[in-house]
Coordinates of C-alpha atoms in Angstrom, one line a residue:
M1 CA 43.9 -25.0 -23.8
A2 CA 40.5 -26.6 -23.6
T3 CA 40.4 -25.8 -19.9
T4 CA 41.3 -22.2 -20.4
S5 CA 38.7 -21.8 -23.2
S6 CA 36.1 -23.4 -20.9
R7 CA 37.0 -20.9 -18.1
Q8 CA 36.7 -18.0 -20.4
R9 CA 33.3 -19.1 -21.6
T10 CA 32.2 -19.6 -18.0
S11 CA 33.4 -16.2 -17.0
S12 CA 31.7 -14.6 -20.0
S13 CA 28.4 -16.3 -19.2
L14 CA 28.6 -15.2 -15.6
D15 CA 29.3 -11.6 -16.6
T16 CA 26.3 -11.7 -19.0
E17 CA 24.1 -13.2 -16.3
N18 CA 25.2 -10.5 -13.8
R19 CA 24.4 -7.8 -16.4
I20 CA 21.0 -9.2 -17.0
Q21 CA 20.3 -9.5 -13.3
N22 CA 21.5 -6.0 -12.6
G23 CA 19.4 -4.7 -15.5
S24 CA 16.4 -6.5 -14.2
L25 CA 16.9 -5.1 -10.7
F26 CA 17.3 -1.6 -12.1
S27 CA 14.1 -1.9 -14.2
A28 CA 12.2 -3.2 -11.2
M29 CA 13.5 -0.3 -9.0
A30 CA 12.6 2.3 -11.6
V31 CA 9.0 0.9 -12.0
A32 CA 8.6 0.7 -8.2
L33 CA 9.7 4.3 -7.9
L34 CA 7.4 5.4 -10.6
V35 CA 4.4 3.7 -8.9
A36 CA 5.5 5.2 -5.6
V37 CA 5.6 8.7 -7.0
G38 CA 2.1 8.2 -8.5
V39 CA 0.6 6.9 -5.3
S40 CA 2.4 9.6 -3.3
I41 CA 0.8 12.3 -5.5
V42 CA -2.7 11.1 -4.8
S43 CA -1.9 10.4 -1.1
S44 CA -0.3 13.8 -0.5
V45 CA -3.2 15.8 -1.9
S46 CA -5.5 14.0 0.5
I47 CA -3.4 15.0 3.6
G48 CA -3.6 18.4 5.2
Q49 CA -5.6 20.6 7.5
V50 CA -8.7 19.4 5.6
S51 CA -8.6 15.6 5.4
I52 CA -9.9 14.2 2.1
P53 CA -10.6 10.5 1.4
F54 CA -8.0 8.8 -0.9
E55 CA -10.7 7.5 -3.3
Q56 CA -12.2 11.0 -3.8
S57 CA -8.8 12.5 -4.4
F58 CA -8.1 9.8 -7.0
W59 CA -11.3 10.3 -8.9
I60 CA -11.1 14.1 -8.8
L61 CA -7.6 14.0 -10.3
L62 CA -8.5 11.4 -12.8
E63 CA -11.5 13.4 -14.1
Q64 CA -9.6 16.7 -14.3
I65 CA -6.6 15.2 -16.0
T66 CA -8.4 13.0 -18.5
G67 CA -11.6 15.0 -18.9
L68 CA -13.8 11.9 -18.4
E69 CA -16.9 11.8 -16.2
T70 CA -16.6 8.8 -13.9
G71 CA -19.6 9.6 -11.7
Q72 CA -17.6 8.4 -8.6
I73 CA -17.3 11.9 -7.0
S74 CA -19.8 12.5 -4.2
A75 CA -22.0 15.6 -4.2
D76 CA -20.3 16.9 -1.1
A77 CA -16.8 16.4 -2.5
S78 CA -17.5 18.1 -5.9
G79 CA -17.3 21.6 -4.4
M80 CA -15.0 22.0 -1.5
F81 CA -12.8 19.1 -2.1
F82 CA -12.3 20.0 -5.7
D83 CA -11.1 23.5 -4.9
V84 CA -8.7 22.3 -2.2
I85 CA -7.2 19.6 -4.4
W86 CA -7.1 21.2 -7.8
E87 CA -6.4 24.8 -7.0
I88 CA -4.2 24.5 -3.8
R89 CA -2.6 21.1 -3.1
F90 CA -2.1 19.6 -6.6
P91 CA 0.0 22.5 -8.0
R92 CA 2.0 22.4 -4.8
V93 CA 2.6 18.6 -5.0
L94 CA 3.7 19.0 -8.6
L95 CA 6.1 21.8 -7.7
A96 CA 7.6 19.6 -5.0
M97 CA 8.0 16.7 -7.4
V98 CA 9.7 18.9 -10.1
A99 CA 11.9 20.7 -7.5
G100 CA 13.0 17.4 -6.0
A101 CA 13.8 16.0 -9.4
G102 CA 15.7 19.1 -10.4
L103 CA 17.8 19.5 -7.2
A104 CA 18.7 15.7 -7.2
L105 CA 19.7 15.9 -10.9
C106 CA 21.8 19.0 -10.4
G107 CA 23.4 17.5 -7.3
T108 CA 24.4 14.3 -9.2
V109 CA 25.8 16.4 -12.1
M110 CA 27.7 18.7 -9.8
Q111 CA 29.3 15.9 -7.9
A112 CA 30.5 14.3 -11.1
S113 CA 31.6 17.6 -12.7
V114 CA 33.8 18.7 -9.8
Q115 CA 34.7 15.2 -8.7
N116 CA 33.7 16.0 -5.1
P117 CA 31.2 14.0 -3.0
L118 CA 30.3 17.2 -1.0
A119 CA 29.2 19.1 -4.0
D120 CA 25.6 20.2 -4.3
P121 CA 23.5 22.5 -6.6
F122 CA 24.6 25.6 -4.6
I123 CA 28.3 25.1 -5.0
L124 CA 28.7 27.8 -7.6
G125 CA 27.3 30.5 -5.2
I126 CA 23.8 30.2 -6.6
S127 CA 22.1 30.3 -3.3
S128 CA 24.0 33.3 -2.0
G129 CA 23.5 35.1 -5.3
A130 CA 19.8 34.4 -5.3
S131 CA 19.6 35.7 -1.7
L132 CA 21.4 38.9 -2.6
G133 CA 19.0 39.5 -5.5
A134 CA 16.0 38.8 -3.3
T135 CA 17.3 41.0 -0.5
F136 CA 18.0 43.8 -3.0
S137 CA 14.5 43.7 -4.3
I138 CA 12.6 43.3 -1.0
L139 CA 14.5 45.8 1.2
L140 CA 15.5 48.4 -1.3
G141 CA 12.3 48.3 -3.3
F142 CA 13.8 47.9 -6.7
G143 CA 11.8 46.3 -9.5
L144 CA 12.1 45.4 -13.2
G145 CA 9.9 46.8 -15.9
G146 CA 7.8 44.8 -18.4
I147 CA 6.8 41.2 -18.1
I148 CA 9.8 40.3 -15.9
G149 CA 8.8 43.0 -13.4
E150 CA 5.6 41.3 -12.7
L151 CA 7.5 38.4 -11.1
G152 CA 9.0 40.7 -8.5
V153 CA 11.4 39.0 -6.1
A154 CA 11.6 35.9 -8.2
S155 CA 13.0 37.8 -11.2
W156 CA 15.7 39.4 -9.0
A157 CA 16.5 36.1 -7.3
F158 CA 17.0 34.4 -10.7
L159 CA 19.2 37.2 -11.9
G160 CA 21.3 37.1 -8.8
A161 CA 21.7 33.3 -9.0
L162 CA 22.7 33.4 -12.7
T163 CA 25.1 36.3 -12.1
A164 CA 26.8 34.5 -9.3
A165 CA 27.2 31.4 -11.5
V166 CA 28.7 33.4 -14.3
L167 CA 31.2 35.1 -12.0
V168 CA 32.3 31.8 -10.6
L169 CA 32.8 30.3 -14.1
G170 CA 34.7 33.5 -15.2
L171 CA 36.9 33.5 -12.0
A172 CA 37.7 29.8 -12.3
S173 CA 38.8 30.2 -15.9
I174 CA 41.4 32.9 -15.2
G175 CA 44.9 31.8 -15.7
G176 CA 44.3 28.6 -17.6
K177 CA 41.7 25.9 -18.1
T178 CA 38.9 25.4 -15.6
S179 CA 39.5 22.7 -13.0
S180 CA 37.3 21.2 -10.3
V181 CA 39.4 22.7 -7.5
K182 CA 39.3 26.2 -9.0
L183 CA 35.5 25.9 -9.4
I184 CA 35.1 25.0 -5.7
L185 CA 37.4 27.8 -4.6
A186 CA 35.7 30.4 -6.9
G187 CA 32.3 29.2 -5.6
T188 CA 33.5 29.7 -2.0
V189 CA 34.7 33.3 -2.8
I190 CA 31.4 34.3 -4.5
N191 CA 29.4 32.7 -1.7
A192 CA 31.2 34.8 0.9
L193 CA 31.0 38.0 -1.1
C194 CA 27.2 37.7 -1.9
G195 CA 26.6 36.7 1.7
A196 CA 28.5 39.7 3.0
F197 CA 26.6 42.1 0.7
S198 CA 23.2 40.6 1.7
N199 CA 24.1 41.0 5.4
F200 CA 25.2 44.6 4.8
I201 CA 21.9 45.5 3.2
I202 CA 19.9 43.8 6.0
Y203 CA 22.0 45.5 8.7
F204 CA 21.2 49.0 7.5
A205 CA 17.6 48.3 6.5
K206 CA 14.7 49.6 8.6
N207 CA 12.0 47.2 7.3
A208 CA 11.1 44.6 9.9
E209 CA 8.5 43.0 7.6
G210 CA 11.0 42.8 4.7
I211 CA 13.6 41.2 6.9
R212 CA 11.0 38.6 8.0
S213 CA 10.1 37.9 4.3
I214 CA 13.8 37.4 3.5
S215 CA 14.3 35.0 6.4
F216 CA 11.3 32.9 5.3
W217 CA 12.3 33.0 1.6
T218 CA 15.9 31.8 2.4
M219 CA 14.4 28.9 4.4
G220 CA 12.5 27.6 1.4
S221 CA 8.8 27.2 0.8
L222 CA 6.4 25.7 -1.8
A223 CA 3.5 28.0 -0.8
A224 CA 3.9 30.1 -3.9
A225 CA 2.9 27.1 -6.2
E226 CA 0.5 28.1 -8.9
W227 CA -0.5 26.7 -12.2
G228 CA 0.9 29.8 -14.0
T229 CA 4.5 29.2 -12.6
L230 CA 4.6 25.4 -13.1
S231 CA 4.9 25.4 -16.9
L232 CA 8.3 27.2 -17.0
I233 CA 9.8 25.2 -14.1
T234 CA 8.6 21.9 -15.5
A235 CA 9.9 22.7 -19.0
V236 CA 13.4 23.7 -17.7
V237 CA 13.8 20.6 -15.4
L238 CA 12.4 18.2 -18.0
A239 CA 14.7 19.5 -20.8
A240 CA 17.8 19.3 -18.4
A241 CA 16.7 15.8 -17.4
L242 CA 16.4 14.6 -21.0
F243 CA 19.8 16.0 -21.8
F244 CA 21.7 14.5 -18.8
L245 CA 20.1 11.1 -19.2
F246 CA 22.2 10.7 -22.4
Q247 CA 25.4 12.1 -20.9
F248 CA 26.1 9.2 -18.6
R249 CA 29.3 8.1 -20.5
V250 CA 30.9 11.6 -20.1
M251 CA 30.0 11.8 -16.4
N252 CA 31.4 8.3 -15.8
T253 CA 34.6 9.5 -17.5
M254 CA 34.7 12.5 -15.2
L255 CA 35.0 10.2 -12.2
M256 CA 38.0 8.5 -13.7
G257 CA 40.1 11.7 -13.9
E258 CA 41.7 14.0 -16.4
E259 CA 44.3 11.6 -17.7
T260 CA 41.7 9.0 -18.6
A261 CA 39.5 11.6 -20.3
V262 CA 42.5 12.8 -22.4
T263 CA 43.2 9.2 -23.4
L264 CA 39.6 8.7 -24.5
G265 CA 39.6 12.0 -26.4
I266 CA 37.1 13.7 -24.2
N267 CA 37.4 17.4 -23.5
L268 CA 36.4 17.5 -19.9
N269 CA 36.9 21.3 -19.7
H270 CA 34.2 21.9 -22.3
Y271 CA 31.7 19.4 -20.8
R272 CA 32.3 20.8 -17.3
R273 CA 31.5 24.3 -18.4
L274 CA 28.4 23.1 -20.2
Y275 CA 27.1 21.1 -17.3
M276 CA 27.7 23.9 -14.9
V277 CA 25.8 26.4 -17.0
I278 CA 22.8 24.1 -17.4
S279 CA 22.8 23.2 -13.7
S280 CA 23.0 26.9 -12.8
V281 CA 20.0 27.7 -14.9
V282 CA 17.9 24.8 -13.5
T283 CA 18.9 25.7 -9.9
G284 CA 18.3 29.4 -10.5
V285 CA 14.8 28.7 -11.8
L286 CA 14.0 26.5 -8.8
V287 CA 15.5 28.9 -6.2
C288 CA 13.6 31.9 -7.5
T289 CA 10.3 30.0 -7.1
C290 CA 10.9 27.8 -4.0
G291 CA 13.7 29.7 -2.2
I292 CA 16.7 27.9 -0.9
I293 CA 16.1 24.2 -0.1
G294 CA 19.3 22.6 1.1
F295 CA 20.6 19.0 1.5
V296 CA 18.3 17.5 -1.3
G297 CA 21.0 17.8 -4.0
L298 CA 23.6 16.5 -1.5
I299 CA 21.9 13.6 0.2
V300 CA 19.8 12.1 -2.6
P301 CA 22.7 11.3 -5.0
H302 CA 24.6 9.6 -2.1
L303 CA 21.6 7.5 -1.0
V304 CA 20.9 6.4 -4.6
R305 CA 24.6 5.8 -5.3
S306 CA 24.8 3.4 -2.3
V307 CA 22.1 1.3 -3.9
V308 CA 22.7 1.4 -7.7
G309 CA 26.4 2.3 -7.8
S310 CA 28.2 5.1 -9.5
N311 CA 27.2 4.3 -13.1
H312 CA 25.3 7.4 -14.2
K313 CA 23.3 5.4 -16.7
R314 CA 21.4 4.1 -13.6
L315 CA 22.2 6.8 -11.1
V316 CA 20.7 9.7 -12.9
P317 CA 17.2 8.3 -13.6
V318 CA 16.9 6.8 -10.1
A319 CA 18.1 10.0 -8.4
I320 CA 15.5 12.0 -10.3
L321 CA 12.6 9.7 -9.2
F322 CA 13.8 9.4 -5.6
G323 CA 14.3 13.2 -5.4
S324 CA 10.7 13.7 -6.4
L325 CA 9.5 11.1 -3.9
F326 CA 11.6 12.6 -1.1
M327 CA 10.4 16.2 -1.7
I328 CA 6.7 15.2 -2.0
W329 CA 6.7 13.6 1.5
T330 CA 9.0 16.3 3.0
D331 CA 6.5 18.9 1.9
V332 CA 3.6 16.9 3.4
F333 CA 5.5 16.9 6.7
A334 CA 6.3 20.6 6.5
R335 CA 2.7 21.6 6.0
T336 CA 1.1 19.3 8.5
V337 CA 3.5 19.1 11.5
I338 CA 2.3 22.5 12.9
P339 CA -1.5 22.8 13.4
N340 CA -2.9 25.7 11.3
G341 CA 0.6 26.6 10.2
E342 CA 3.5 25.6 8.0
L343 CA 7.2 24.9 8.6
P344 CA 9.7 26.2 6.0
I345 CA 10.6 23.1 3.9
G346 CA 14.3 24.1 4.0
I347 CA 14.3 23.5 7.8
V348 CA 12.8 20.1 7.3
T349 CA 15.3 19.0 4.7
S350 CA 18.2 20.1 6.8
L351 CA 16.8 18.3 9.9
L352 CA 16.3 15.1 7.9
G353 CA 19.4 15.4 5.7
A354 CA 22.1 16.2 8.3
P355 CA 21.7 13.1 10.4
V356 CA 21.4 10.9 7.3
F357 CA 24.6 12.4 5.9
M358 CA 26.4 12.0 9.3
Y359 CA 25.3 8.3 9.4
M360 CA 26.6 7.7 5.9
L361 CA 30.0 9.3 6.7
I362 CA 30.4 7.2 9.8
K363 CA 29.3 3.9 8.2
K364 CA 31.1 4.7 4.9
S365 CA 28.3 2.8 3.2
Y366 CA 28.6 4.8 -0.1
G367 CA 31.0 4.9 -2.9
F368 CA 32.1 7.8 -5.1
G369 CA 33.6 6.9 -8.5
G370 CA 33.2 3.2 -7.6
K371 CA 30.7 0.8 -6.2

């Protein structure tokens, strides 16, 4: 009896020690990612067609954010460098950070909700719905009145994305409760329908410039970043992030299956619908501003899951930070790889994401629903 009690105490102490070590590693990783994001923001605004010293970028941002006069900005930098950093690059970097965080968050939530490692933010037909809305606005010249009409293509893209998500949820709920399989099948159907209608409009359109605009928009771009558009996007992503940070227990239960959820008294059907609606709104807001940026919501959760495991208490915050970091540097590459030009960021994320995903599939170095 004494030996058994001693073994139990030893096992308990080892479990406690492992939890402490894992918690310490997670805290260190989170702090490191926060520092990396901060350094990346200052570094990325210094890189571009006009090269700006890192120190000058740091002092310009510090003075503008805090309102303090440091006296460290040179006379030459106060004019040209200020306009380049504060009016052009900094809003774009912030948009990249918010978009990366939002797409990574939605990808993590979608993969848990439908219990499918291949799920991403566009699984509900959001991308094809947004494309249909944008195509409808650009090629047919339709607009909306009032304040919404001033947003032009973005307003129609958001309406298309949200309509597609609502149709998928409605289609998946026909004939009984919503399941992960029905959601995926409904998303496939709506994707195909919206894609077909978009191609139909493009085929009969006689607007070469409009077709080019649609092509560039569907490849994704952060060139439309402005101070006026950042507030809404940031508020939506931040609210969703705060909500999902406290939903880790439900998302962990989703990975265990329906039977376990029923035993624990959790209505997965209710939470799945709620998560899908919130993720659709976040993705729709991002798509209507940045266009379609693929692979971020698919790759980032897998990369993070291979390091921190499938516990969403750690997975969600790390995925948000890593998604921001990934998008900041992807955008830097997209706007500097071509001299005096810009490569659509959706092309860059696909070129980077596809090989990484193939490598992960071959090596099987990630887990889903387990370590």
